[in-house]
């Protein structure tokens, strides 16, 4: 029963943690248009991930000894500041500054929660990952609602501002659910993870200290310097981390190609519009695969990386040659989402379960690996921009 309760708790944490991030991405066009800067949509995406690497490093190497409840509470405050700031933004630069805050909360909260999961049975990562997938579906659905609600007549900018304001203000109450999920719904185990049952006494003491929301990150850990520990953990997770980064790179390029795979006159018509419909299909695939861990586990994550790389090449080629019929694009975008979501949930499941990652190092290993997702996203955005401004600029 407690596992079901904890699954629900981590599902809510995942859905709420990522919700401001995906709403901002989904509403990026309307945010820019509401301030009359339609050509600066890219700045909204950039602001949303601009400090992700910084907050991940901050959590991994500075704040590991900070109590979990303190980090969860602080992250909720970041969400609220970002959401209220964007809702009441008086100009575009101020909106961007608030988007930086909201986007940072998603990256910081992900690292904190994945680290917290190291105290629980490893399959509970499925609750968290499924919640993040649901956040994507909600964000993509909001994008469709925006597109179907806003007309083309006069006063469009004011209508967009009102829709933005309502969307972000109506999201703020979920932060309370975020805090309640951590404090009341999730029941922390009396003894973290099954491995602790057979661990030496000193290891059990260290895990108990971690459960009490404290971890030793001093210069010496059992005779090993902290820098040495980080280097050792980096080597342990490098294969999984590189695969995670590459999958993010490939899928972000493929997703961006959805905006140009058909002739221009096929976009911005109908409801839902083609691009937003494809993004919803992508999120549906992510949600399905991030929720699949209870059914299937995949150890050979490099297969998912290879398939996603092939997907990226096909989508990039289709931007120029447009050989894929429009009816196949939704199913193919679902497949892109399936590969990305499956890679995410299985990589973090392996980090939480596999015996090659020592229990006392799991949280650090998880934080290092999550950093590679940000590197993959940033690189993917760079590749996408380079392609669309050079070889694919006229397509």
C-alpha positions in Angstrom: 0.0 0.0 0.0 2.8 2.4 0.9 4.4 1.8 -2.6 1.1 2.8 -4.3 1.0 5.9 -2.1 4.6 6.8 -2.8 4.0 6.2 -6.5 1.2 8.7 -6.5 3.3 11.1 -4.5 6.2 11.0 -6.9 3.8 11.2 -9.9 2.5 14.5 -8.5 6.0 15.7 -7.8 7.0 15.0 -11.4 3.9 16.5 -13.0 4.0 19.7 -10.9 7.8 20.1 -11.1 7.8 20.2 -14.9 4.5 22.0 -15.4 5.8 25.6 -15.4 8.6 24.6 -17.8 6.4 22.9 -20.3 3.7 25.6 -20.1 6.3 28.2 -20.9 7.6 26.2 -23.9 4.0 25.6 -25.1 3.1 29.2 -24.7 6.4 30.6 -26.1 4.8 31.9 -29.3 2.0 33.6 -27.5 4.3 35.1 -24.9 6.5 36.7 -27.6 3.4 37.8 -29.7 1.8 39.4 -26.6 4.7 41.8 -26.4 4.9 42.3 -30.1 8.2 40.5 -30.6 7.2 37.6 -32.7 10.7 37.0 -34.0 12.1 36.4 -30.5 10.4 33.2 -29.7 13.8 31.5 -29.5 14.7 33.7 -26.5 11.8 32.2 -24.6 13.1 28.7 -25.1 16.6 29.8 -24.3 15.6 31.6 -21.1 13.8 28.5 -20.0 17.0 26.4 -20.0 19.6 29.1 -19.5 20.4 28.3 -15.9 19.6 24.6 -15.9 23.2 23.5 -16.0 24.1 26.0 -13.2 21.4 24.8 -10.8 22.1 21.1 -11.5 25.8 21.7 -10.7 24.8 23.7 -7.6 22.7 20.8 -6.3 25.2 18.1 -7.2 28.3 19.7 -5.8 27.2 22.3 -3.2 23.8 21.4 -1.8 23.8 17.6 -1.3 24.2 18.1 2.5 21.2 20.5 2.5 18.0 18.8 3.8 15.7 17.6 1.1 12.7 19.4 2.6 14.6 22.7 2.4 15.4 22.2 -1.3 11.8 21.1 -2.1 10.4 24.2 -0.3 12.9 26.5 -2.0 12.0 25.0 -5.4 8.3 25.7 -4.8 9.2 29.3 -4.1 11.1 29.5 -7.3 8.1 28.1 -9.2 5.8 30.7 -7.6 8.2 33.6 -8.4 8.5 32.5 -12.0 4.7 31.9 -12.5 3.6 35.2 -10.9 6.4 37.1 -12.6 5.4 35.9 -16.1 1.7 36.5 -15.4 2.3 40.1 -14.4 5.3 40.9 -16.7 5.1 44.5 -17.8 7.6 44.0 -20.7 9.4 41.3 -22.6 12.8 41.5 -20.8 11.1 41.2 -17.4 9.1 38.2 -18.7 12.4 36.6 -19.8 13.9 37.1 -16.4 11.0 35.4 -14.7 11.1 32.5 -17.3 14.7 32.0 -16.3 13.5 31.5 -12.7 10.7 29.2 -13.6 12.9 27.1 -15.9 15.6 26.8 -13.3 13.0 25.3 -10.8 12.3 22.4 -13.2 16.0 21.5 -13.5 16.7 21.9 -9.8 13.6 20.0 -8.7 14.4 17.1 -11.1 17.9 16.7 -9.6 16.6 16.9 -6.0 13.8 14.4 -6.5 15.9 11.9 -8.5 18.4 12.1 -5.6 15.6 11.6 -3.1 14.5 8.5 -5.0 17.8 6.9 -4.1 16.3 6.2 -0.7 13.3 4.3 -2.1 12.7 1.1 -4.2 14.1 1.8 -7.6 10.8 1.2 -9.5 9.3 4.2 -7.9 11.2 6.2 -10.5 8.4 5.2 -12.8 6.0 7.4 -10.8 8.2 10.4 -11.2 8.9 9.9 -14.9 5.2 9.2 -15.6 4.4 12.5 -13.9 6.9 14.4 -16.0 5.3 12.9 -19.0 1.9 14.0 -17.9 3.2 17.5 -17.5 4.3 17.4 -21.2 0.8 16.3 -22.3 -0.8 19.1 -20.3 1.6 21.7 -21.7 1.0 20.6 -25.3 -2.7 20.6 -24.7 -2.5 24.1 -23.5 -0.6 25.1 -26.6 -3.5 23.7 -28.7 -6.1 25.5 -26.6 -4.1 28.8 -27.1 -4.0 28.2 -30.8 -7.7 27.5 -31.1 -8.8 30.3 -28.7 -6.9 33.3 -30.3 -8.4 34.8 -33.4 -6.7 36.8 -36.1 -8.7 40.0 -35.6 -7.9 43.3 -33.8 -6.8 43.3 -30.1 -5.0 40.0 -30.5 -2.0 41.1 -28.3 -4.3 42.0 -25.4 -6.1 38.7 -25.8 -2.8 36.9 -25.7 -1.7 38.7 -22.6 -5.0 37.8 -20.8 -4.6 34.1 -21.8 -1.0 34.1 -20.6 -1.9 35.7 -17.3 -4.8 33.3 -16.6 -2.7 30.2 -17.6 0.2 31.1 -15.3 -2.0 32.3 -12.4 -4.2 29.2 -12.5 -1.1 27.1 -12.3 0.2 28.6 -9.0 -2.1 26.6 -6.6 -0.5 23.3 -7.7 2.7 24.4 -5.8 0.8 23.7 -2.6 0.1 20.1 -3.9 3.8 19.9 -4.7 4.7 20.6 -1.1 2.0 18.3 0.3 3.1 15.5 -1.9 6.6 15.6 -0.4 5.6 16.2 3.2 2.4 14.2 3.6 1.8 11.8 0.7 5.2 10.2 0.3 6.2 8.0 3.2 9.9 7.7 3.7 11.2 4.2 4.4 12.4 3.5 7.9 15.4 1.8 6.4 16.4 3.1 2.9 16.6 0.5 0.2 17.0 -3.2 0.5 20.7 -3.0 0.1 21.0 -1.4 3.6 19.8 -4.6 5.2 23.1 -6.3 4.4 25.3 -3.3 4.5 28.1 -2.9 7.0 27.3 -0.9 10.1 29.2 2.2 8.9 27.3 2.2 5.6 24.0 1.8 7.4 24.9 4.9 9.5 25.7 6.9 6.3 22.4 5.9 4.7 20.5 6.8 7.9 22.1 10.2 7.9 21.0 10.6 4.3 17.5 9.6 5.2 17.6 12.3 7.8 18.3 14.7 4.9 22.0 15.1 5.4 25.0 13.7 3.6 28.7 14.0 4.0 30.2 16.0 1.2 33.4 17.0 2.9 36.9 16.9 1.5 37.5 13.3 2.7 35.1 10.4 2.3 36.6 7.2 3.6 40.1 8.3 2.6 39.0 9.5 -0.8 39.0 13.2 -1.7 35.6 14.7 -2.8 37.1 15.5 -6.2 38.3 11.9 -6.5 34.8 10.7 -5.6 33.3 12.9 -8.3 35.8 11.7 -10.9 35.1 8.1 -9.9 31.3 8.6 -10.2 31.7 10.3 -13.5 33.5 7.3 -14.9 30.8 5.0 -13.5 28.0 6.8 -15.2 29.7 8.1 -18.4 28.1 5.5 -20.7 24.6 6.1 -19.4 25.1 9.9 -19.2 26.4 10.2 -22.8 23.4 8.1 -24.1 21.0 10.4 -22.2 22.6 13.5 -23.6 22.6 12.2 -27.2 18.9 11.1 -27.0 18.0 14.6 -25.8 20.1 16.1 -28.6 18.5 13.9 -31.3 14.9 14.4 -30.2 15.1 18.2 -29.8 16.4 18.5 -33.4 13.6 16.1 -34.6 11.0 18.0 -32.7 12.1 21.3 -34.2 12.0 19.8 -37.7 8.2 19.3 -37.2 7.9 23.0 -38.0 9.3 22.7 -41.5 8.6 19.2 -42.8 5.5 20.3 -44.8 5.0 23.2 -47.2 4.4 26.5 -45.4 0.7 26.7 -46.5 -0.1 23.6 -44.5 0.7 25.3 -41.2 -1.3 27.8 -39.1 -4.6 26.4 -40.4 -7.2 24.3 -38.7 -7.6 23.3 -35.1 -5.3 21.9 -33.9 -2.7 23.4 -36.2 -0.2 20.9 -37.6 2.9 21.9 -35.6 1.0 21.9 -32.3 -0.6 18.6 -33.1 2.8 17.0 -33.8 4.1 18.3 -30.5 1.1 16.8 -28.7 1.9 13.5 -30.4 5.5 13.7 -29.2 4.4 14.3 -25.6 1.9 11.4 -25.8 4.8 9.1 -26.8 7.0 10.5 -23.9 4.2 9.9 -21.4 3.5 6.4 -22.6 7.2 5.3 -22.5 8.0 7.1 -19.2 5.1 5.2 -17.7 6.2 1.8 -19.1 8.8 0.7 -16.5 6.3 -1.6 -14.7 5.8 -3.5 -18.0 9.3 -3.6 -19.6 12.8 -2.6 -18.6 15.5 -2.0 -21.2 19.2 -2.4 -20.2 20.6 -1.8 -23.7 19.8 1.9 -23.8 22.3 2.4 -26.6 19.7 0.8 -28.9 17.3 3.6 -28.1 20.0 6.2 -28.7 20.8 4.7 -32.1 17.1 4.6 -33.1 16.7 8.2 -32.0 19.7 9.2 -34.0 18.1 7.6 -37.1 14.9 9.4 -36.4 16.7 12.8 -36.3 18.4 12.1 -39.6 15.0 11.2 -41.2 13.3 14.3 -39.9 16.1 16.6 -41.0 16.1 15.1 -44.5 12.4 15.4 -44.7 12.6 19.1 -44.0 14.4 19.5 -47.4 12.9 16.6 -49.5 9.4 16.4 -47.8 9.1 12.7 -48.8 7.0 11.7 -45.8 3.2 11.9 -46.3 1.4 14.1 -43.8 -0.7 11.2 -42.5 2.4 9.3 -41.2 3.9 12.3 -39.3 1.7 12.0 -36.1 2.6 8.3 -35.7 6.3 8.9 -36.4 6.4 11.8 -33.9 4.8 9.5 -31.3 7.7 7.1 -32.0 10.2 9.9 -31.4 8.6 10.5 -28.0 8.6 6.8 -27.2 12.3 6.5 -27.7 13.1 9.6 -25.7 10.9 8.7 -22.8 12.1 5.1 -22.7 15.7 6.2 -22.6 15.0 8.6 -19.7 13.2 6.2 -17.4 15.4 3.2 -18.0 18.7 5.1 -17.5 17.5 6.5 -14.2 16.1 3.1 -13.2 19.5 1.5 -13.8 21.2 4.2 -11.8 18.8 3.6 -8.9 18.9 -0.2 -9.1 22.2 -1.5 -10.6 24.7 -2.8 -8.0 27.6 -1.2 -9.9 26.6 2.1 -8.5 27.3 2.1 -4.7 24.4 3.2 -2.5 26.4 6.0 -0.9 27.2 7.4 -4.4 23.8 7.0 -6.1 22.6 10.6 -5.6 25.9 12.0 -6.9 25.8 9.6 -9.9 22.2 10.7 -10.6 23.0 14.4 -10.4 26.0 14.0 -12.8 23.9 12.0 -15.3 21.1 14.6 -15.2 23.6 17.3 -16.1 24.2 15.6 -19.4 20.5 16.0 -20.3 20.9 19.8 -20.1 24.1 19.5 -22.2 22.1 17.5 -24.8 19.2 20.0 -24.9 21.6 23.0 -25.3 23.5 21.2 -28.0 20.3 20.2 -29.8 19.1 23.8 -29.8 22.4 24.8 -31.2 22.3 22.2 -34.0 18.7 23.1 -34.8 19.6 26.8 -35.0 22.6 26.1 -37.2 20.7 23.9 -39.6 17.7 26.3 -39.9 19.9 29.3 -40.5 22.2 27.7 -43.1 21.5 24.6 -45.2 17.8 24.4 -44.3 17.1 28.2 -44.2 15.1 28.2 -47.5 13.0 25.0 -46.8 
